[in-house]
Short mmCIF file of C-alpha atoms in Angstrom, two decimals:
data_model
loop_
_atom_site.label_atom_id
_atom_site.label_comp_id
_atom_site.label_asym_id
_atom_site.label_seq_id
_atom_site.Cartn_x
_atom_site.Cartn_y
_atom_site.Cartn_z
CA UNK A 154 0.10 -0.01 0.12
CA UNK A 155 2.87 2.40 0.33
CA UNK A 156 3.88 1.90 -2.82
CA UNK A 157 0.45 2.54 -4.31
CA UNK A 158 0.21 5.49 -2.46
CA UNK A 159 3.61 6.78 -3.55
CA UNK A 160 2.77 5.55 -7.12
CA UNK A 161 -0.04 8.23 -6.92
CA UNK A 162 1.46 11.27 -5.57
CA UNK A 163 4.20 10.99 -8.10
CA UNK A 164 1.77 10.28 -11.02
CA UNK A 165 -0.35 13.40 -10.30
CA UNK A 166 2.68 15.26 -10.23
CA UNK A 167 3.78 14.04 -13.63
CA UNK A 168 0.32 14.55 -15.07
CA UNK A 169 0.21 17.73 -13.92
CA UNK A 170 3.75 18.67 -15.34
CA UNK A 171 2.82 16.92 -18.78
CA UNK A 172 -0.30 19.05 -19.20
CA UNK A 173 0.55 22.20 -17.74
CA UNK A 174 4.21 22.14 -17.22
CA UNK A 175 6.02 22.68 -13.96
CA UNK A 176 4.12 23.76 -10.76
CA UNK A 177 6.31 24.23 -7.67
CA UNK A 178 2.87 24.15 -5.19
CA UNK A 179 1.99 20.83 -6.88
CA UNK A 180 5.61 19.56 -6.36
CA UNK A 181 5.77 20.55 -2.96
CA UNK A 182 2.59 19.28 -2.23
CA UNK A 183 3.34 15.24 -3.96
CA UNK A 184 7.10 14.91 -3.58
CA UNK A 185 7.71 15.36 -0.12
CA UNK A 186 4.42 13.28 0.69
CA UNK A 187 5.91 10.17 -1.21
CA UNK A 188 9.41 10.84 0.21
CA UNK A 189 8.20 10.88 3.25
CA UNK A 190 6.69 7.49 2.80
CA UNK A 191 9.35 6.27 0.79
CA UNK A 192 11.42 6.89 4.37
CA UNK A 193 8.99 5.01 6.70
CA UNK A 194 8.50 1.97 4.45
CA UNK A 195 11.97 1.78 1.96
CA UNK A 196 10.60 -1.28 0.29
CA UNK A 197 7.14 0.44 -0.89
CA UNK A 198 9.90 2.98 -2.05
CA UNK A 199 11.78 0.65 -4.34
CA UNK A 200 8.75 -0.73 -5.79
CA UNK A 201 7.23 2.52 -6.63
CA UNK A 202 10.64 3.77 -8.46
CA UNK A 203 10.49 0.53 -10.66
CA UNK A 204 7.00 0.77 -11.48
CA UNK A 205 7.06 4.18 -12.08
CA UNK A 206 10.52 4.41 -14.35
CA UNK A 207 8.93 1.71 -16.53
CA UNK A 208 5.51 4.02 -17.20
CA UNK A 209 7.15 7.68 -17.16
CA UNK A 210 10.87 6.69 -17.58
CA UNK A 211 12.46 10.70 -18.13
CA UNK A 212 9.72 12.62 -16.87
CA UNK A 213 10.15 10.69 -13.04
CA UNK A 214 13.99 10.21 -13.22
CA UNK A 215 15.06 13.11 -15.14
CA UNK A 216 12.64 16.16 -14.13
CA UNK A 217 14.29 18.75 -12.61
CA UNK A 218 13.00 21.35 -10.31
CA UNK A 219 12.45 24.66 -11.71
CA UNK A 220 12.30 28.19 -9.92
CA UNK A 221 11.93 31.44 -12.43
CA UNK A 222 14.71 30.51 -15.10
CA UNK A 223 16.69 28.45 -12.82
CA UNK A 224 16.75 24.37 -13.39
CA UNK A 225 17.44 22.25 -9.92
CA UNK A 226 18.59 18.66 -10.91
CA UNK A 227 17.00 16.83 -7.95
CA UNK A 228 14.86 14.40 -9.59
CA UNK A 229 11.53 13.01 -8.17
CA UNK A 230 13.76 9.62 -8.75
CA UNK A 231 16.54 11.15 -6.18
CA UNK A 232 13.89 12.28 -3.75
CA UNK A 233 12.33 8.72 -3.39
CA UNK A 234 15.47 6.83 -3.44
CA UNK A 235 17.30 9.14 -0.66
CA UNK A 236 14.44 9.36 1.37
CA UNK A 237 14.20 5.48 1.19
CA UNK A 238 18.14 5.43 2.05
CA UNK A 239 17.59 7.64 5.13
CA UNK A 240 14.91 5.23 6.39
CA UNK A 241 17.40 2.01 5.58
CA UNK A 242 19.64 4.03 7.53
CA UNK A 243 17.26 5.15 10.47
CA UNK A 244 15.96 1.32 10.89
CA UNK A 245 19.79 0.67 11.25
CA UNK A 246 20.04 3.16 13.96
CA UNK A 247 17.07 1.42 15.54
CA UNK A 248 18.46 -1.76 15.12
CA UNK A 249 15.40 -2.96 13.24
CA UNK A 250 17.48 -4.32 10.08
CA UNK A 251 20.68 -5.76 10.11
CA UNK A 252 23.30 -6.00 7.39
CA UNK A 253 26.14 -8.58 7.02
CA UNK A 254 28.82 -7.68 4.34
CA UNK A 255 30.23 -10.26 2.59
CA UNK A 256 33.56 -9.92 0.45
CA UNK A 257 32.13 -9.26 -2.80
CA UNK A 258 30.37 -6.16 -1.31
CA UNK A 259 33.70 -4.23 -0.50
CA UNK A 260 34.67 -4.33 -4.33
CA UNK A 261 31.74 -2.14 -4.83
CA UNK A 262 33.09 0.11 -1.83
CA UNK A 263 36.34 0.26 -3.36
CA UNK A 264 34.48 1.02 -7.07
CA UNK A 265 32.54 3.86 -5.31
CA UNK A 266 35.63 5.17 -3.69
CA UNK A 267 37.52 4.91 -6.99
CA UNK A 268 34.59 7.26 -8.69
CA UNK A 269 34.65 9.81 -6.06
CA UNK A 270 38.49 10.10 -6.08
CA UNK A 271 37.95 10.38 -10.03
CA UNK A 272 35.46 12.87 -9.39
CA UNK A 273 37.51 15.20 -7.60
CA UNK A 274 40.67 15.16 -9.58
CA UNK A 275 38.21 16.04 -12.48
CA UNK A 276 37.34 19.30 -10.58
CA UNK A 277 40.52 20.27 -11.62
CA UNK A 278 41.08 18.63 -14.93
CA UNK A 279 41.27 21.23 -18.09
CA UNK A 280 38.28 21.08 -20.55
CA UNK A 281 36.24 19.04 -17.68
CA UNK A 282 32.64 20.30 -17.33
CA UNK A 283 31.37 20.49 -13.71
CA UNK A 284 27.90 19.60 -14.27
CA UNK A 285 29.03 16.44 -16.49
CA UNK A 286 31.18 15.11 -13.64
CA UNK A 287 28.78 15.58 -11.15
CA UNK A 288 26.08 13.66 -13.40
CA UNK A 289 28.53 10.71 -13.65
CA UNK A 290 29.08 10.77 -10.08
CA UNK A 291 25.81 10.55 -9.39
CA UNK A 292 25.36 7.67 -11.87
CA UNK A 293 27.89 5.63 -11.03
CA UNK A 294 28.13 6.27 -6.91
CA UNK A 295 24.93 7.39 -5.97
CA UNK A 296 22.50 4.93 -8.11
CA UNK A 297 24.85 2.14 -7.43
CA UNK A 298 23.48 2.04 -3.90
CA UNK A 299 20.63 0.57 -5.07
CA UNK A 300 22.64 -2.96 -5.15
CA UNK A 301 22.69 -2.44 -1.24
CA UNK A 302 19.25 -1.27 -0.84
CA UNK A 303 17.89 -4.28 -2.85
CA UNK A 304 20.09 -6.81 -0.54
CA UNK A 305 18.45 -4.94 2.53
CA UNK A 306 14.82 -4.67 1.66
CA UNK A 307 14.23 -7.62 -0.90
CA UNK A 308 15.35 -9.55 2.15
CA UNK A 309 12.68 -12.94 1.53
CA UNK A 310 11.63 -14.46 -1.68
CA UNK A 311 7.87 -12.93 -1.00
CA UNK A 312 9.59 -9.83 -1.24
CA UNK A 313 11.43 -10.60 -4.41
CA UNK A 314 8.07 -12.17 -6.05
CA UNK A 315 6.33 -8.45 -5.39
CA UNK A 316 9.21 -6.75 -6.69
CA UNK A 317 8.35 -8.19 -9.99
CA UNK A 318 4.49 -7.68 -10.06
CA UNK A 319 5.08 -4.25 -9.63
CA UNK A 320 7.51 -4.55 -12.88
CA UNK A 321 5.27 -6.76 -14.58
CA UNK A 322 2.14 -4.26 -13.79
CA UNK A 323 4.13 -1.65 -15.14
CA UNK A 324 5.29 -3.43 -18.49
CA UNK A 325 1.31 -3.85 -18.75
CA UNK A 326 0.71 -0.45 -18.72
CA UNK A 327 3.08 0.31 -21.54
CA UNK A 328 0.94 -1.42 -23.96
CA UNK A 329 -0.86 1.93 -23.75
CA UNK A 330 2.00 3.14 -25.33
CA UNK A 331 2.18 0.30 -27.93
CA UNK A 332 -1.27 1.03 -28.47
CA UNK A 333 -0.88 4.87 -29.28
CA UNK A 334 2.35 4.22 -31.15
CA UNK A 335 0.70 1.90 -33.57
CA UNK A 336 -2.81 4.06 -34.13
CA UNK A 337 -0.81 7.44 -34.60
CA UNK A 338 2.34 5.56 -36.45
CA UNK A 339 4.82 7.58 -34.06
CA UNK A 340 5.56 6.25 -30.09
CA UNK A 341 5.01 8.89 -27.30
CA UNK A 342 8.69 10.08 -26.30
CA UNK A 343 10.34 8.36 -29.03
CA UNK A 344 11.95 11.63 -30.65
CA UNK A 345 14.69 11.39 -28.29
CA UNK A 346 16.33 8.53 -29.99
CA UNK A 347 16.00 9.42 -33.75
CA UNK A 348 16.42 6.94 -36.41
CA UNK A 349 19.58 6.03 -38.49
CA UNK A 350 17.45 4.69 -41.25
CA UNK A 351 14.19 5.48 -42.66
CA UNK A 352 10.81 5.28 -40.75
CA UNK A 353 9.71 5.80 -37.47
CA UNK A 354 9.77 4.24 -34.08
CA UNK A 355 6.17 3.08 -32.56
CA UNK A 356 7.53 2.47 -29.03
CA UNK A 357 10.22 4.76 -27.11
CA UNK A 358 13.89 3.24 -26.91
CA UNK A 359 13.62 2.96 -22.58
CA UNK A 360 10.11 1.37 -22.55
CA UNK A 361 11.61 -1.00 -25.31
CA UNK A 362 14.41 -1.99 -23.03
CA UNK A 363 11.96 -2.19 -20.21
CA UNK A 364 9.68 -5.03 -22.09
CA UNK A 365 13.10 -6.92 -23.02
CA UNK A 366 13.25 -7.40 -19.15
CA UNK A 367 9.66 -8.31 -18.44
CA UNK A 368 9.49 -10.61 -21.73
CA UNK A 369 12.06 -12.85 -20.35
CA UNK A 370 10.90 -12.83 -16.83
CA UNK A 371 7.50 -13.64 -17.98
CA UNK A 372 9.17 -16.54 -21.15
CA UNK A 373 10.73 -18.05 -17.94
CA UNK A 374 7.87 -17.82 -15.03
CA UNK A 375 5.95 -19.67 -17.86
CA UNK A 376 8.48 -22.39 -18.23
CA UNK A 377 8.88 -22.72 -14.40
CA UNK A 378 5.39 -22.64 -12.95
CA UNK A 379 1.82 -23.50 -13.56
CA UNK A 380 -0.20 -20.67 -12.68
CA UNK A 381 -4.21 -19.58 -13.48
CA UNK A 382 -2.39 -16.22 -14.23
CA UNK A 383 -0.04 -18.02 -17.06
CA UNK A 384 -2.65 -17.13 -20.02
CA UNK A 385 -2.75 -13.28 -19.15
CA UNK A 386 1.30 -13.28 -18.60
CA UNK A 387 1.22 -15.23 -22.37
CA UNK A 388 -0.62 -12.50 -24.03
CA UNK A 389 0.98 -9.86 -22.47
CA UNK A 390 4.26 -10.92 -23.57
CA UNK A 391 3.24 -11.85 -26.97
CA UNK A 392 2.08 -8.03 -27.26
CA UNK A 393 5.31 -6.80 -25.49
CA UNK A 394 7.50 -8.68 -28.42
CA UNK A 395 5.25 -6.50 -30.97
CA UNK A 396 6.39 -3.29 -28.50
CA UNK A 397 9.98 -4.66 -28.72
CA UNK A 398 9.99 -4.68 -32.66
CA UNK A 399 8.30 -1.40 -32.94
CA UNK A 400 11.03 0.19 -30.88
CA UNK A 401 13.32 -0.20 -34.00
CA UNK A 402 16.19 -0.70 -31.46
CA UNK A 403 18.65 -3.00 -33.14
CA UNK A 404 20.60 -3.64 -30.30
CA UNK A 405 17.65 -4.61 -28.12
CA UNK A 406 16.52 -6.97 -31.04
CA UNK A 407 20.22 -8.50 -30.26
CA UNK A 408 20.43 -8.90 -26.73
CA UNK A 409 16.96 -10.29 -26.79
CA UNK A 410 17.85 -12.99 -29.50
CA UNK A 411 20.99 -14.02 -27.79
CA UNK A 412 19.02 -14.02 -24.39
CA UNK A 413 16.27 -16.51 -25.64
CA UNK A 414 18.72 -18.50 -27.10
CA UNK A 415 20.49 -19.26 -23.97
CA UNK A 416 17.47 -19.70 -22.20
CA UNK A 417 16.28 -22.60 -24.62
CA UNK A 418 19.62 -24.15 -24.37
CA UNK A 419 19.63 -24.27 -20.47
CA UNK A 420 15.86 -25.27 -20.10
CA UNK A 421 16.34 -27.90 -23.26
CA UNK A 422 17.03 -30.72 -20.49
CA UNK A 423 15.64 -29.46 -17.24
CA UNK A 424 12.10 -28.52 -18.55
CA UNK A 425 11.95 -29.98 -22.26
CA UNK A 426 8.06 -30.09 -22.20
CA UNK A 427 7.36 -27.26 -20.79
CA UNK A 428 9.51 -25.07 -23.33
CA UNK A 429 8.55 -26.98 -26.13
CA UNK A 430 4.32 -25.91 -25.27
CA UNK A 431 5.67 -22.18 -24.72
CA UNK A 432 7.82 -21.88 -27.81
CA UNK A 433 4.74 -23.49 -30.04
CA UNK A 434 2.42 -20.93 -28.11
CA UNK A 435 5.04 -18.09 -29.43
CA UNK A 436 5.34 -19.23 -33.03
CA UNK A 437 1.60 -19.47 -33.54
CA UNK A 438 0.91 -16.70 -31.79
CA UNK A 439 3.26 -15.03 -34.25
CA UNK A 440 1.63 -17.35 -37.69
CA UNK A 441 -1.80 -15.72 -36.65
CA UNK A 442 -0.82 -12.29 -36.24
CA UNK A 443 1.04 -12.24 -39.35
CA UNK A 444 -1.89 -14.27 -41.02
CA UNK A 445 -4.39 -11.17 -39.77
CA UNK A 446 -2.07 -8.86 -41.24
CA UNK A 447 -1.80 -10.47 -44.84
CA UNK A 448 -5.62 -11.10 -44.75
CA UNK A 449 -6.51 -7.50 -43.72
CA UNK A 450 -4.33 -6.21 -46.12
CA UNK A 451 -5.29 -8.00 -49.00
CA UNK A 452 -8.92 -7.20 -48.42
CA UNK A 453 -8.43 -3.57 -48.09
CA UNK A 454 -5.12 -3.00 -50.15
CA UNK A 455 -5.53 0.67 -50.12
CA UNK A 456 -6.56 1.22 -46.50
CA UNK A 457 -4.52 3.31 -43.94
CA UNK A 458 -4.23 0.02 -42.22
CA UNK A 459 -2.51 -1.65 -45.21
CA UNK A 460 -0.08 0.86 -46.06
CA UNK A 461 0.84 1.40 -42.38
CA UNK A 462 1.48 -2.56 -42.01
CA UNK A 463 3.53 -2.64 -45.26
CA UNK A 464 5.59 0.32 -44.04
CA UNK A 465 6.30 -1.12 -40.89
CA UNK A 466 7.18 -4.53 -42.43
CA UNK A 467 9.21 -2.89 -45.09
CA UNK A 468 10.96 -0.42 -41.77
CA UNK A 469 11.81 -3.33 -40.11
CA UNK A 470 13.37 -5.58 -42.90
CA UNK A 471 15.33 -2.50 -43.52
CA UNK A 472 16.67 -2.25 -39.75
CA UNK A 473 17.33 -5.80 -39.64
CA UNK A 474 19.12 -5.72 -43.01
CA UNK A 475 21.54 -3.35 -41.57
CA UNK A 476 23.11 -5.86 -39.44
CA UNK A 477 24.53 -7.19 -42.50
CA UNK A 478 25.47 -4.00 -43.85
CA UNK A 479 26.74 -2.29 -40.90
CA UNK A 480 29.67 -0.91 -42.46
CA UNK A 481 27.10 1.48 -44.50
CA UNK A 482 24.94 2.27 -41.62
CA UNK A 483 25.67 5.93 -40.07
CA UNK A 484 24.79 4.45 -36.30
CA UNK A 485 27.70 2.35 -36.65
CA UNK A 486 29.84 4.44 -38.66
CA UNK A 487 29.11 6.90 -35.69
CA UNK A 488 29.87 4.28 -32.87
CA UNK A 489 33.21 3.00 -34.55
CA UNK A 490 34.74 7.07 -34.85
CA UNK A 491 33.66 7.60 -31.41
CA UNK A 492 35.12 4.78 -29.84
CA UNK A 493 38.01 5.19 -31.65
CA UNK A 494 38.68 8.47 -30.73
CA UNK A 495 37.85 7.77 -26.86
CA UNK A 496 40.63 4.79 -26.76
CA UNK A 497 43.17 7.06 -28.79
CA UNK A 498 42.45 9.44 -25.78
CA UNK A 499 42.50 7.03 -22.99
CA UNK A 500 45.65 5.55 -24.14
CA UNK A 501 47.23 8.81 -23.06
CA UNK A 502 46.15 8.41 -19.10
CA UNK A 503 45.38 4.60 -19.16
CA UNK A 504 45.42 3.91 -15.43
CA UNK A 505 43.38 6.83 -14.44
CA UNK A 506 41.39 7.75 -17.21
CA UNK A 507 40.75 11.61 -18.47
CA UNK A 508 38.25 11.94 -15.68
CA UNK A 509 34.86 12.53 -15.56
CA UNK A 510 33.40 15.43 -17.55
CA UNK A 511 35.24 15.63 -20.60
CA UNK A 512 34.24 16.06 -24.48
CA UNK A 513 35.88 14.23 -27.35
CA UNK A 514 36.38 16.22 -30.48
CA UNK A 515 35.19 14.14 -33.43
CA UNK A 516 36.23 14.75 -37.12
CA UNK A 517 35.35 12.65 -40.07
CA UNK A 518 34.89 13.89 -43.71
CA UNK A 519 31.11 14.27 -43.07
CA UNK A 520 30.84 15.16 -39.24
CA UNK A 521 32.25 17.57 -36.87
CA UNK A 522 31.44 17.51 -33.12
CA UNK A 523 32.28 17.55 -29.77
CA UNK A 524 30.90 14.32 -27.75
CA UNK A 525 30.59 13.76 -24.24
CA UNK A 526 32.71 11.07 -23.00
CA UNK A 527 29.84 9.67 -21.07
CA UNK A 528 27.80 9.44 -24.15
CA UNK A 529 29.41 7.06 -26.70
CA UNK A 530 27.11 4.67 -26.35
CA UNK A 531 28.99 1.71 -25.07
CA UNK A 532 28.97 2.18 -21.04
CA UNK A 533 31.78 -0.23 -20.46
CA UNK A 534 34.09 1.73 -23.05
CA UNK A 535 32.66 4.88 -21.38
CA UNK A 536 33.89 3.58 -18.10
CA UNK A 537 36.72 2.86 -19.15
CA UNK A 538 38.21 5.57 -20.77
CA UNK A 539 36.82 8.17 -17.69
CA UNK A 540 38.22 6.49 -14.93
CA UNK A 541 40.55 4.28 -15.74
CA UNK A 542 42.26 0.86 -15.57
CA UNK A 543 42.08 0.11 -12.11
CA UNK A 544 38.28 1.30 -11.26
CA UNK A 545 37.08 -0.51 -14.48
CA UNK A 546 39.06 -3.77 -13.36
CA UNK A 547 37.35 -3.37 -9.58
CA UNK A 548 33.96 -3.07 -11.42
CA UNK A 549 34.28 -6.27 -13.50
CA UNK A 550 35.62 -8.33 -10.45
CA UNK A 551 32.62 -7.14 -8.57
CA UNK A 552 30.34 -7.72 -11.31
CA UNK A 553 31.83 -11.50 -11.99
CA UNK A 554 31.94 -12.19 -8.12
CA UNK A 555 28.21 -11.29 -7.63
CA UNK A 556 27.23 -13.29 -10.81
CA UNK A 557 29.46 -16.34 -9.98
CA UNK A 558 27.38 -16.27 -6.40
CA UNK A 559 24.33 -16.93 -8.20
CA UNK A 560 25.39 -19.14 -10.95
CA UNK A 561 26.87 -22.05 -8.45
CA UNK A 562 23.57 -22.02 -6.21
CA UNK A 563 22.15 -25.19 -6.78
CA UNK A 564 18.84 -24.75 -6.37
CA UNK A 565 17.47 -21.85 -8.45
CA UNK A 566 13.61 -20.65 -8.46
CA UNK A 567 12.39 -18.96 -11.52
CA UNK A 568 13.46 -15.71 -10.00
CA UNK A 569 16.92 -16.92 -9.80
CA UNK A 570 17.14 -17.36 -13.21
CA UNK A 571 15.10 -14.59 -14.29
CA UNK A 572 17.67 -11.88 -12.87
CA UNK A 573 20.66 -14.25 -14.54
CA UNK A 574 19.26 -14.00 -18.01
CA UNK A 575 18.15 -10.10 -17.59
CA UNK A 576 21.44 -9.12 -16.36
CA UNK A 577 22.91 -11.24 -19.42
CA UNK A 578 20.63 -8.97 -21.76
CA UNK A 579 21.71 -5.98 -20.22
CA UNK A 580 25.53 -6.43 -20.29
CA UNK A 581 25.08 -6.71 -24.19
CA UNK A 582 22.72 -4.12 -24.70
CA UNK A 583 25.13 -1.61 -22.72
CA UNK A 584 27.74 -2.36 -24.85
CA UNK A 585 25.65 -0.05 -27.30
CA UNK A 586 24.02 3.03 -25.42
CA UNK A 587 24.81 4.90 -22.56
CA UNK A 588 23.15 2.43 -20.04
CA UNK A 589 25.01 3.04 -16.62
CA UNK A 590 25.39 7.03 -17.88
CA UNK A 591 21.53 7.84 -17.78
CA UNK A 592 19.64 6.85 -14.50
CA UNK A 593 16.23 5.43 -16.14
CA UNK A 594 18.30 2.62 -17.47
CA UNK A 595 21.26 2.52 -15.04
CA UNK A 596 19.42 1.77 -11.72
CA UNK A 597 18.18 -1.57 -13.29
CA UNK A 598 22.22 -2.81 -13.41
CA UNK A 599 22.49 -2.36 -9.81
CA UNK A 600 18.75 -3.55 -8.95
CA UNK A 601 19.71 -6.56 -10.67
CA UNK A 602 23.17 -7.50 -9.04
CA UNK A 603 21.45 -6.39 -5.78
CA UNK A 604 18.73 -9.02 -6.34
CA UNK A 605 21.72 -11.72 -7.33
CA UNK A 606 23.41 -11.01 -4.07
CA UNK A 607 20.06 -10.92 -2.06
CA UNK A 608 19.11 -14.32 -4.15
CA UNK A 609 22.00 -16.45 -3.03
CA UNK A 610 21.18 -15.62 1.04
CA UNK A 611 17.14 -16.26 0.61
CA UNK A 612 16.41 -19.69 1.47
CA UNK A 613 14.36 -21.35 -0.86
CA UNK A 614 10.66 -21.69 -0.04
CA UNK A 615 10.43 -23.67 -3.36
CA UNK A 616 12.18 -26.31 -2.50
CA UNK A 617 9.65 -29.11 -2.72
CA UNK A 618 7.72 -27.95 -6.15
CA UNK A 619 8.26 -27.29 -9.73
CA UNK A 620 9.65 -23.77 -9.64
CA UNK A 621 12.88 -24.86 -8.24
CA UNK A 622 15.16 -25.81 -10.94
CA UNK A 623 18.14 -28.38 -9.63
CA UNK A 624 21.48 -27.91 -11.49
#
């Protein structure tokens, strides 16, 4: 209920913003109350953050406070999250909760410390922008605390399951955006990531990414569990696939394809029958949708629906074909140029990097521009070139050890498998966009790592039923 109230207050604030612009009295009425609820009920704050980010993305995570002509980049996400952290600290002081550090946790603490050192060094660096440096500090240091927050508040299986329910509810509401995008032939909030090829996005990139996580979790749930909600989740996930395709984000197609392929191999011996049933259902659903589209186009060849369907088919084919013709694609070419320049500049300071807040001058025959180092569309390279080799090695060791702890867990329930495969999906996707450098994407990296750490310590409550997969 605490999460529901937080969602209600924040949603009211955001909807007023979307209709009438920023309103300070509404902000002061809604955000402090939502933050106060998050302080007393940190777990509810976490549930609300996931749900609100799924629905409102940047309008929840990047909405500044506007007073006169000044913008203060303290976002609603920050208010709820900092209140959540303060609430956890308060409960520690009152000895209502405990936390035992593992060796793995110290790698993250070391990473955060190095990020702070890098930030302070960047303040004295030539050509380093303070606002960009501070933004990098928030994304790498503040939001990484989601890891500890998740470990502390998601300390039972039922809490993890409820977190997934809030995520599924958010993903279900994203269907509204898919429908509007299909009707208007233009995705809501999709202009923030323009296409490098012909066509339009029917769904914003961020919503597409959220749906990849929701689809993978639903796919695993349907294989591992027999539930009365299975059919509802199957229908939702089939629609989510349409949204992911409509987002026109090729790296999401690639990461989802690889992730599903890994799942098929993983479940082939353990859940062969259920896997076959689910794959057949998805295949039949795809055939039925395709047949319906072809039939509709043949009946009304000159209708708006027919032209839209044909146009969408053509655009998707061109986007998919660009995988094979990447050398001629503008996006691939841009990434190659920027990554090459970033590595070239990094080679001058390989141990500590060139600091946060730096811009790279990129010049080719047809392109000249200053590109933010944090925005080079590859989170791993962005971290390496900005913070250097030592920080990046600590970061990679932390990921490896956290991931390995759950991998070697002998009995995994569906949530364990979902977290692992969603994280693999993330590791593929973050090589092509600024995920860790954007809070609406980056927070899920730390949440998934926190769920991995939490899953290792939560004693499975499912050891005697079909949800547990022994390996």
